[in-house]
mmCIF file of C-alpha atoms in Angstrom:
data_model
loop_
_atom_site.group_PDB
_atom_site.id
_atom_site.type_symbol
_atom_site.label_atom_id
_atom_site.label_comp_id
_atom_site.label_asym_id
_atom_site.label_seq_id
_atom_site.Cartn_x
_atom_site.Cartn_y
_atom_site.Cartn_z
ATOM 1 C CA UNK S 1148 -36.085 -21.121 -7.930
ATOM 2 C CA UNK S 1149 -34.971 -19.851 -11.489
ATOM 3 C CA UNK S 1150 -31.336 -19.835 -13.024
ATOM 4 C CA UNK S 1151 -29.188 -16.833 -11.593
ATOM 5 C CA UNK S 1152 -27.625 -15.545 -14.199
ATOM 6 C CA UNK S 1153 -23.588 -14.648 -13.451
ATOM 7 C CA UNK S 1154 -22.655 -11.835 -15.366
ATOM 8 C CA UNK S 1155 -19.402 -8.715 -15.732
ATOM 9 C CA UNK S 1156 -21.656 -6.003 -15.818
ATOM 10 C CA UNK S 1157 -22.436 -3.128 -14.335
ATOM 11 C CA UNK S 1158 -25.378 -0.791 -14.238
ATOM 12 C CA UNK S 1159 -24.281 2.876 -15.144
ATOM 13 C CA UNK S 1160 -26.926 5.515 -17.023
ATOM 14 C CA UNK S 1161 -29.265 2.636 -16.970
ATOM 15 C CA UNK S 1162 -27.378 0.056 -19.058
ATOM 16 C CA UNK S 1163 -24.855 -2.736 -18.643
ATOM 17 C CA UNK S 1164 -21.402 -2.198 -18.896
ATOM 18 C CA UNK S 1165 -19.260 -5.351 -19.532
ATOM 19 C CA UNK S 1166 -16.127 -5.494 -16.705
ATOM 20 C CA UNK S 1167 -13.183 -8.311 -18.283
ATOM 21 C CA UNK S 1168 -12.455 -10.302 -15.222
ATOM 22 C CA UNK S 1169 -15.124 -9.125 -12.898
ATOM 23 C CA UNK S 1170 -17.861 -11.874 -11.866
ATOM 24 C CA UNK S 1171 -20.968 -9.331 -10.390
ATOM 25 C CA UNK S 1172 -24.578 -10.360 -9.578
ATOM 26 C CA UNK S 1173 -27.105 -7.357 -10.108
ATOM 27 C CA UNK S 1174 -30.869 -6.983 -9.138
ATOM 28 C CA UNK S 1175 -31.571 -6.915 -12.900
ATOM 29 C CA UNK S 1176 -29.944 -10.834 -12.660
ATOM 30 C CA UNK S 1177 -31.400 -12.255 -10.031
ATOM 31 C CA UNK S 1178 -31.507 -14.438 -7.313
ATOM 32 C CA UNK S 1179 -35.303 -12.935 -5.663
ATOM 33 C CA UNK S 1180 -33.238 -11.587 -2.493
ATOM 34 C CA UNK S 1181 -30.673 -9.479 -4.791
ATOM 35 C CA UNK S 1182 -32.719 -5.945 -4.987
ATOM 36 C CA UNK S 1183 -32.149 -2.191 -5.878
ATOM 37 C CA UNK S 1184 -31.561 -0.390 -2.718
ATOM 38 C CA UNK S 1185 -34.641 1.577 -0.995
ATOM 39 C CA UNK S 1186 -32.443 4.397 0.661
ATOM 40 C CA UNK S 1187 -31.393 7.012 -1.880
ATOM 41 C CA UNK S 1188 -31.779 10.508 -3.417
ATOM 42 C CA UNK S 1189 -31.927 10.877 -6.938
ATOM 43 C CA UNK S 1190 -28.491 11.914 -8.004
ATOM 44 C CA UNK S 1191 -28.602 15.760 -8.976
ATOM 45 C CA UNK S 1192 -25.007 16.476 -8.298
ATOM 46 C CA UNK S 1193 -21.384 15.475 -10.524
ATOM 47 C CA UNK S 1194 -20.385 12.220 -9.437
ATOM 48 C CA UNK S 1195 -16.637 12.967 -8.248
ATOM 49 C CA UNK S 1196 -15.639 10.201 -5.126
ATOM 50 C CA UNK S 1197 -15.396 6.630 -4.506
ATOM 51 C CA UNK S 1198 -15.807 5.684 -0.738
ATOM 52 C CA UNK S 1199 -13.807 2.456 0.233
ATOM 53 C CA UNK S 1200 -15.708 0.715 2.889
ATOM 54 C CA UNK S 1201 -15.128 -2.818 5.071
ATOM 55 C CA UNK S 1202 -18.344 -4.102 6.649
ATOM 56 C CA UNK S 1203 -17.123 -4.620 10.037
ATOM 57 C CA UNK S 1204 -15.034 -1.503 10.168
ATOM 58 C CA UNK S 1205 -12.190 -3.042 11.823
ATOM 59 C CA UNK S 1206 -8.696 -3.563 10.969
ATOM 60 C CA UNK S 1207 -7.745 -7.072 9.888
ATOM 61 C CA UNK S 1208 -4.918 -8.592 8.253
ATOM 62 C CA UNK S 1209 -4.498 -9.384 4.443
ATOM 63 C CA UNK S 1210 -5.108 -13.322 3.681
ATOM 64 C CA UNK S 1211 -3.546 -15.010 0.819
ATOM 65 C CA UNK S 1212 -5.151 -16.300 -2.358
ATOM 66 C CA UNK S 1213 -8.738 -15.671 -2.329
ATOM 67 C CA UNK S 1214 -11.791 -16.723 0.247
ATOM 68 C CA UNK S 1215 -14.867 -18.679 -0.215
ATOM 69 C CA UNK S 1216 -18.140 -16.625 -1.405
ATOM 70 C CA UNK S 1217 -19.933 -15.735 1.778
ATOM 71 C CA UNK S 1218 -23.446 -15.748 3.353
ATOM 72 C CA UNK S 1219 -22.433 -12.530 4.693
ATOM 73 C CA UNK S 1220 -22.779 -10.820 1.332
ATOM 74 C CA UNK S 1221 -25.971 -12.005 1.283
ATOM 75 C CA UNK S 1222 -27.044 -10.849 4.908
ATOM 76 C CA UNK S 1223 -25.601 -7.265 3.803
ATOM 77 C CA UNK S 1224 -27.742 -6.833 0.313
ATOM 78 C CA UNK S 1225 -30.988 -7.979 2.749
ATOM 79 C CA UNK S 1226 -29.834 -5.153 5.136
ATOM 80 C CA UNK S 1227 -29.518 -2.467 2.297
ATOM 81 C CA UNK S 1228 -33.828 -3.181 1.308
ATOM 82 C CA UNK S 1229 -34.547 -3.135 5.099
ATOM 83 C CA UNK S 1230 -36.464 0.319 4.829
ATOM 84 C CA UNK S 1231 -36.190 0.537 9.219
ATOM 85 C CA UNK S 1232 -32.821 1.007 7.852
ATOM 86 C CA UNK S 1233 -31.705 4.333 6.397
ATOM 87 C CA UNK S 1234 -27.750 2.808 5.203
ATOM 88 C CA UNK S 1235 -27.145 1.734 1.581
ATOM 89 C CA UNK S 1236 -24.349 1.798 -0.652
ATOM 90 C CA UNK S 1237 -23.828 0.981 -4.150
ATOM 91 C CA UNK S 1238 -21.390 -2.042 -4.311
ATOM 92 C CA UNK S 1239 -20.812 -5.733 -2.346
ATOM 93 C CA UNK S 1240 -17.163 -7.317 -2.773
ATOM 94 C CA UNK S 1241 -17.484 -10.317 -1.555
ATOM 95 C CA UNK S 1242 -14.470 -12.656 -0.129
ATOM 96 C CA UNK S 1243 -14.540 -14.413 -3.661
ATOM 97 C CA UNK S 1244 -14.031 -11.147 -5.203
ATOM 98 C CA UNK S 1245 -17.624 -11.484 -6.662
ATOM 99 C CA UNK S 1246 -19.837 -8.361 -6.477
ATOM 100 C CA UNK S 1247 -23.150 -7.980 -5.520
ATOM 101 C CA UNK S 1248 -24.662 -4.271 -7.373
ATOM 102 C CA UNK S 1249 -27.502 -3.165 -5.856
ATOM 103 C CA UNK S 1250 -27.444 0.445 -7.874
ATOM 104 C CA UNK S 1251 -26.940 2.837 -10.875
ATOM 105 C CA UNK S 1252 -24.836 4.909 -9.187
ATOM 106 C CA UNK S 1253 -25.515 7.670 -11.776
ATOM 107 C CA UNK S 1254 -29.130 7.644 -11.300
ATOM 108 C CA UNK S 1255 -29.102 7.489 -7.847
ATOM 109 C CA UNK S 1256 -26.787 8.440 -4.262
ATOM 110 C CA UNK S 1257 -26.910 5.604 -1.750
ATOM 111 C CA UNK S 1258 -26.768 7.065 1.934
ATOM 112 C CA UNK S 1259 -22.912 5.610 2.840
ATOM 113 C CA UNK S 1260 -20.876 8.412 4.154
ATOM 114 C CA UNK S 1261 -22.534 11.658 5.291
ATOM 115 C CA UNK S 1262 -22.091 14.871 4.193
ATOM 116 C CA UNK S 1263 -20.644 13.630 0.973
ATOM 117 C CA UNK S 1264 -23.518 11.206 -0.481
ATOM 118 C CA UNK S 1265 -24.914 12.982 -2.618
ATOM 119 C CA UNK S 1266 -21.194 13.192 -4.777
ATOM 120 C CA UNK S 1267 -20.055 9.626 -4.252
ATOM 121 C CA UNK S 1268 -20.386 6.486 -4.022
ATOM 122 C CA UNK S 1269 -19.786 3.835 -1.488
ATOM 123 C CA UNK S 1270 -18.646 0.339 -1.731
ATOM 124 C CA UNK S 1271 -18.516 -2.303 1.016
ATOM 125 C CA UNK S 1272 -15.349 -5.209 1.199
ATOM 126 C CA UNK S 1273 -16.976 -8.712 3.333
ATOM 127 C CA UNK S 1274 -14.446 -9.154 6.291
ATOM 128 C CA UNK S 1275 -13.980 -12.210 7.847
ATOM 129 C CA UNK S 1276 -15.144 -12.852 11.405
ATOM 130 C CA UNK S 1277 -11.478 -12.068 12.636
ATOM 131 C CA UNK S 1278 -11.894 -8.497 10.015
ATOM 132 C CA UNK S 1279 -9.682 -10.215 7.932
ATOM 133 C CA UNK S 1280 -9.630 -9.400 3.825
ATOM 134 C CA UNK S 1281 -8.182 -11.824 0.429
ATOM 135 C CA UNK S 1282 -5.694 -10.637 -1.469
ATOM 136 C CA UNK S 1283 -7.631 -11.605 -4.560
ATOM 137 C CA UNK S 1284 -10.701 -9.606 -2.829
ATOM 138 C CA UNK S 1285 -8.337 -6.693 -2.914
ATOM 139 C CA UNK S 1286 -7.590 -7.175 -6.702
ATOM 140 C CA UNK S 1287 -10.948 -7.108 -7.698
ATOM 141 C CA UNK S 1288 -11.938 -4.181 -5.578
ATOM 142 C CA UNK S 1289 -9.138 -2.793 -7.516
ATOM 143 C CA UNK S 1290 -10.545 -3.856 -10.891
ATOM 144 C CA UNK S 1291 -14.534 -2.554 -9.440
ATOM 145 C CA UNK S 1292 -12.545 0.885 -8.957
ATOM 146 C CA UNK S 1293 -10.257 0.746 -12.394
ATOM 147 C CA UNK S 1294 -13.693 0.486 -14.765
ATOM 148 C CA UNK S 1295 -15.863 2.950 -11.957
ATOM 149 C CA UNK S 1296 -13.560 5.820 -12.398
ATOM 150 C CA UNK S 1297 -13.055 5.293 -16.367
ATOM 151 C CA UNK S 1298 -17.632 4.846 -16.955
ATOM 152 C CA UNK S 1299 -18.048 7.744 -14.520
ATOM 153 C CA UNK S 1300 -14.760 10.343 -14.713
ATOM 154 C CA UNK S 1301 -13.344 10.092 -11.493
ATOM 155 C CA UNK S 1302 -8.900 11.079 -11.445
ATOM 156 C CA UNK S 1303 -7.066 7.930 -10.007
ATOM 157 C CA UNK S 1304 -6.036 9.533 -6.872
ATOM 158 C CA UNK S 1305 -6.105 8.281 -3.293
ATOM 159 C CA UNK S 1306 -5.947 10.217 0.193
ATOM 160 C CA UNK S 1307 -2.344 9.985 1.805
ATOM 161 C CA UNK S 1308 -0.286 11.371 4.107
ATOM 162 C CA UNK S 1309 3.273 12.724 3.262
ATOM 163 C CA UNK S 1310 4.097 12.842 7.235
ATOM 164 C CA UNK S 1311 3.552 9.235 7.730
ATOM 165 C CA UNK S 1312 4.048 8.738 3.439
ATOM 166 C CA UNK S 1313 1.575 6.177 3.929
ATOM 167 C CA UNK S 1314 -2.569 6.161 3.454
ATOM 168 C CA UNK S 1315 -4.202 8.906 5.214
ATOM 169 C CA UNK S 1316 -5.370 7.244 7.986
ATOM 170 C CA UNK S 1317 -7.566 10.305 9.821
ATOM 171 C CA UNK S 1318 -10.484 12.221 8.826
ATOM 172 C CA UNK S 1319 -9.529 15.311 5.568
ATOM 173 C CA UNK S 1320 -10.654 18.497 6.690
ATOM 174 C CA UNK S 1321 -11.905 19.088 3.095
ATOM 175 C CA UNK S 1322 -14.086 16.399 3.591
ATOM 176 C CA UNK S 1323 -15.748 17.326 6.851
ATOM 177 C CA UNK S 1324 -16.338 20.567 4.774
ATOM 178 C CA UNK S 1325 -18.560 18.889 2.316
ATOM 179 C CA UNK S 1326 -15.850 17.844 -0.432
ATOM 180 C CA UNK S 1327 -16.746 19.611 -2.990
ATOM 181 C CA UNK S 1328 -13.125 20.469 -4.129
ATOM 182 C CA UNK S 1329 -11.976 16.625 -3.447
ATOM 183 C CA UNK S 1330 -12.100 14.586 -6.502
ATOM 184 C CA UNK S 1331 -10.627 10.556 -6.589
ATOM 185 C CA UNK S 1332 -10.696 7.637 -3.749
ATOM 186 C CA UNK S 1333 -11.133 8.227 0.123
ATOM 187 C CA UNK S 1334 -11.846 5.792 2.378
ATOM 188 C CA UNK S 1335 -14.803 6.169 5.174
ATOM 189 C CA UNK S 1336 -12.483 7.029 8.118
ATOM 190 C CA UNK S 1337 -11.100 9.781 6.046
ATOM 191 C CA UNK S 1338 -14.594 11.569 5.964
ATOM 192 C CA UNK S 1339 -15.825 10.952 9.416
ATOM 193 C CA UNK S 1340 -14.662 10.407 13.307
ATOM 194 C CA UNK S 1341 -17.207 7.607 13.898
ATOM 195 C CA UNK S 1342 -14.797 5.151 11.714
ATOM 196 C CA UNK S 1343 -11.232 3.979 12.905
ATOM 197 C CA UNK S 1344 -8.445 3.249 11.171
ATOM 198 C CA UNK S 1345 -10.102 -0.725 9.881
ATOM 199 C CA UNK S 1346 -12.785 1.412 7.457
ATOM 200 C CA UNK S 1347 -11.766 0.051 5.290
ATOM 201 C CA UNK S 1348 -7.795 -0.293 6.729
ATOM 202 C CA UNK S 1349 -4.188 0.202 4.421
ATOM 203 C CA UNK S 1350 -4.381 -2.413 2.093
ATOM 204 C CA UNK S 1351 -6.779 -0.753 -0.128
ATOM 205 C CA UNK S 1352 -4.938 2.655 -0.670
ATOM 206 C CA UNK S 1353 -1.601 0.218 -0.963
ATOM 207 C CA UNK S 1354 -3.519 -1.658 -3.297
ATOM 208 C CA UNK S 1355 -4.219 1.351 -5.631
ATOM 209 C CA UNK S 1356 -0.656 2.960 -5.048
ATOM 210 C CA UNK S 1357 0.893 -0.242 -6.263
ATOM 211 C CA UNK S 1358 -1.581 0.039 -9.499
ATOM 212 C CA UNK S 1359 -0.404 3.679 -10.165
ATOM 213 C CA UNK S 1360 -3.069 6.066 -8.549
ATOM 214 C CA UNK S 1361 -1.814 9.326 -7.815
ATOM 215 C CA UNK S 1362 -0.834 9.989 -3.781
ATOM 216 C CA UNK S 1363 -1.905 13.216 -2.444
ATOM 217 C CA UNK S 1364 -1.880 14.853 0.812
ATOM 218 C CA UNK S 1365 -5.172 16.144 0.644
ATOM 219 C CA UNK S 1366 -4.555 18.334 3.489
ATOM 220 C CA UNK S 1367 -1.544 19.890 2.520
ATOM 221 C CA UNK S 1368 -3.658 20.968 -0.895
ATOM 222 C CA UNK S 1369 -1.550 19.014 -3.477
ATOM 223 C CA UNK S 1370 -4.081 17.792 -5.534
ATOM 224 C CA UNK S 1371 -5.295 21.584 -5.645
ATOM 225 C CA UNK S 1372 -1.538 22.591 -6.598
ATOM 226 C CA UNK S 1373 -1.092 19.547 -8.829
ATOM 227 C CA UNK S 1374 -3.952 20.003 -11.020
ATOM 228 C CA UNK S 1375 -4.200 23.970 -11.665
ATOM 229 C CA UNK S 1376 -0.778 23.068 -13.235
ATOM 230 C CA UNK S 1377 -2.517 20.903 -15.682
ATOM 231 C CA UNK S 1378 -4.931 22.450 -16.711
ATOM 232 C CA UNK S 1379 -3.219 25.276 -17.258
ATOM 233 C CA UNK S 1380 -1.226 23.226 -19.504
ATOM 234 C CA UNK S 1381 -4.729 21.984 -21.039
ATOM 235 C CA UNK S 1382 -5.181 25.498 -21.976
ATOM 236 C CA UNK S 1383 -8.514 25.828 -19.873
ATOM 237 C CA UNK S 1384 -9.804 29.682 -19.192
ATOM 238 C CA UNK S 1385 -8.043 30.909 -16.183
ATOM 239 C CA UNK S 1386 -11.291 30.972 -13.813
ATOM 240 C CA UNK S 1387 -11.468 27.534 -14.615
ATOM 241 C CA UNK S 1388 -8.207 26.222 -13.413
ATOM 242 C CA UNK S 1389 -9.493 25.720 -10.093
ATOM 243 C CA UNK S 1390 -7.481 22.078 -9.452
ATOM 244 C CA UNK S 1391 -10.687 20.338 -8.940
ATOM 245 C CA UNK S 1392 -10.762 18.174 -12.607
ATOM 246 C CA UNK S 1393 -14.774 18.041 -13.256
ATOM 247 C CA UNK S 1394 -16.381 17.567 -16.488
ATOM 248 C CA UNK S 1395 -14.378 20.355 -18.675
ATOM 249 C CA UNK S 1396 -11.163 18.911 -17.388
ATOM 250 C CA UNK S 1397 -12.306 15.845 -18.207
ATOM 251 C CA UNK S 1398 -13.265 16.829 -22.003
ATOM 252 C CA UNK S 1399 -9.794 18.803 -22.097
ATOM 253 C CA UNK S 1400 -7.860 15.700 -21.484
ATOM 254 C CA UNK S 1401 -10.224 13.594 -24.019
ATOM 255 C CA UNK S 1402 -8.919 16.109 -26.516
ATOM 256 C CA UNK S 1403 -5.313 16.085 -25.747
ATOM 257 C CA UNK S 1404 -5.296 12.204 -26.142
ATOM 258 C CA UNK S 1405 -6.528 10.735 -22.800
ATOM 259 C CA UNK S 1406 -8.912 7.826 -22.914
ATOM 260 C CA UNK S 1407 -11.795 8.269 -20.464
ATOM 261 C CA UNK S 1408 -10.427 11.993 -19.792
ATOM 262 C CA UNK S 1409 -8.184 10.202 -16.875
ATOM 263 C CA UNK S 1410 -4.616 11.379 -16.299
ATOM 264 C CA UNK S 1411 -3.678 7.804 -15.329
ATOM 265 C CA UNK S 1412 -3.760 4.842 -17.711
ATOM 266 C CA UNK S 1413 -5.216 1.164 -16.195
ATOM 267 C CA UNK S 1414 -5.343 -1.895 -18.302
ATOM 268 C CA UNK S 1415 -9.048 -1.935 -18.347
ATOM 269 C CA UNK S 1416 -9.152 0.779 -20.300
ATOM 270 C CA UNK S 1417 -8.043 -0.384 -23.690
ATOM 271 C CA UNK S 1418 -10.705 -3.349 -23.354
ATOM 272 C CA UNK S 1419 -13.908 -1.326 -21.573
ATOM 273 C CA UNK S 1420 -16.174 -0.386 -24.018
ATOM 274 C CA UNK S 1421 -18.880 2.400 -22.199
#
C-alpha cells in the first residue's frame, strides 16, 4: 500500500487550494478507496448554496473536544462510487474534523438535495452511533464553509427563523421552489420534508451565527429586502438590484473594498490565497 499523502487542500476549478488548519484527504491523494464521485451533472449553473448535511439525519447532542477519525467516513466515500447508488455529495467531515473531498465542486453538482443540485453543494458531518457530533467537528465544518464561500462567492448567511429567533428548523418555501433567489447556507431539512429536524440539527447554524454569518428569515424575504439595499448602495443598474448577490454583486463589492466580494469578513480570508 503506498504513502497517503495528508494535505489542506481543496479541489476548486481543477486546482488545489491550500485551507490553514484544515487536514483533508482528496482522490488526487490517495488511499486506492478515496475516489471522485460517479453521480453528477456537469455543473452549468452559478454555484450559490452550501447544503449542511449529518449522515444519519438524526438529532444528537454536541460532544466536547474532538472524536477519533472514523471507519464510518470511510464506509460513506465507498457508498458515494457505488454506481447502484444515485446519492453523492461533495464533502466528508469526519469526527476528527478531517475531510474526505471526493469533488470539484465547480466542475461538477453531486446529487445531495433535490431540486437544488445543480446550484449547490452538499457536505456530510460523521455522527456517532447515538447521532452525536464534536465540537471540534463543528469548528472545522465551520472552517470547510469559511474558505468554500470565499474560493466560490457564496454571502455568509444562514436560514433562521425570527418566530422561534433560532435556526430555521422546517423546509423554505423558496427552496421547494427551486432556489434560485436563495443565496448562502441551508441545511437539508430546510429544502425537503423527507429530513427532520437532526439534518444536520442546531449546532451548525449556531455554529456559523456565533462566527458572524448573517441570520435571515428566508421566508419573511429579508435577505431579498436586505440586499436590494446594498446594492443599491453599490450603485448597481436598477434591474439589477434584485437582492439575490450573484456574480455582479460580487464584482461590485470587490471594487468597493471587499475581499472575496463577501459582505462578511472571516479570518481565513486574509491567509487564503485562491
Amino acid at each position: 500500500m503506498g504513502t497517503i499523502t495528508i494535505s489542506m487542500a481543496l479541489i476548486i476549478n481543477g486546482k488545489k487550494v491550500e485551507v490553514p488548519g484544515l487536514t483533508t484527504k482528496s482522490w488526487l491523494d490517495g488511499p486506492s478507496w478515496l475516489k471522485e464521485i460517479t453521480d453528477f451533472n456537469p455543473r452549468a449553473r452559478w454555484l450559490r448554496m452550501i447544503v449542511m448535511h449529518t449522515h444519519k439525519g438524526v438529532k444528537g447532542k454536541v460532544l466536547p473536544g474532538i472524536g477519533k477519525a472514523s471507519s464510518t467516513a470511510e464506509s460513506l466515500a465507498r457508498y458515494q462510487t457505488n454506481t447502484d447508488r444515485q446519492v453523492s455529495w461533495d464533502f466528508t467531515i469526519d469526527r476528527d474534523g478531517s475531510v474526505l473531498v471526493q469533488n470539484d465542486p465547480t466542475k461538477k453538482y453531486s446529487w445531495q438535495a433535490g431540486n437544488v443540485n445543480s446550484i449547490s453543494l452538499g457536505f456530510e458531518l460523521v455522527q456517532t452511533d447515538e447521532g452525536d457530533v464534536y465540537e471540534g467537528q463543528i469548528e472545522k465544518a465551520v472552517l470547510l464553509i469559511d474558505a468554500l464561500t470565499a474560493l466560490l462567492g457564496i454571502q455568509r448567511q444562514i436560514a433562521w427563523s425570527r418566530k422561534t429567533n433560532g435556526p430555521k428548523v422546517s423546509v423554505v418555501k423558496r427552496l421547494q421552489e427551486g432556489g434560485n433567489n436563495v443565496v448562502g447556507i441551508v441545511g437539508h431539512r430546510n429544502q425537503t420534508t423527507d429530513r427532520g429536524p437532526g439534518d444536520p440539527g442546531d449546532a451548525m447554524y449556531l455554529a456559523l451565527q456565533k462566527a458572524g454569518y448573517e441570520c435571515f428569515d428566508l421566508d419573511e424575504g429579508e435577505d431579498l429586502k436586505t440586499w436590494k439595499g446594498r446594492q443599491k448602495a453599490l450603485g448597481l443598474p436598477e434591474a439589477e438590484c434584485d437582492g439575490v448577490p450573484g456574480p455582479k454583486t460580487i464584482e461590485a463589492l470587490k471594487t468597493s473594498g471587499h475581499k472575496f466580494g463577501l459582505f462578511v469578513k472571516r479570518p481565513v480570508d486574509d491567509v487564503l490565497v485562491p
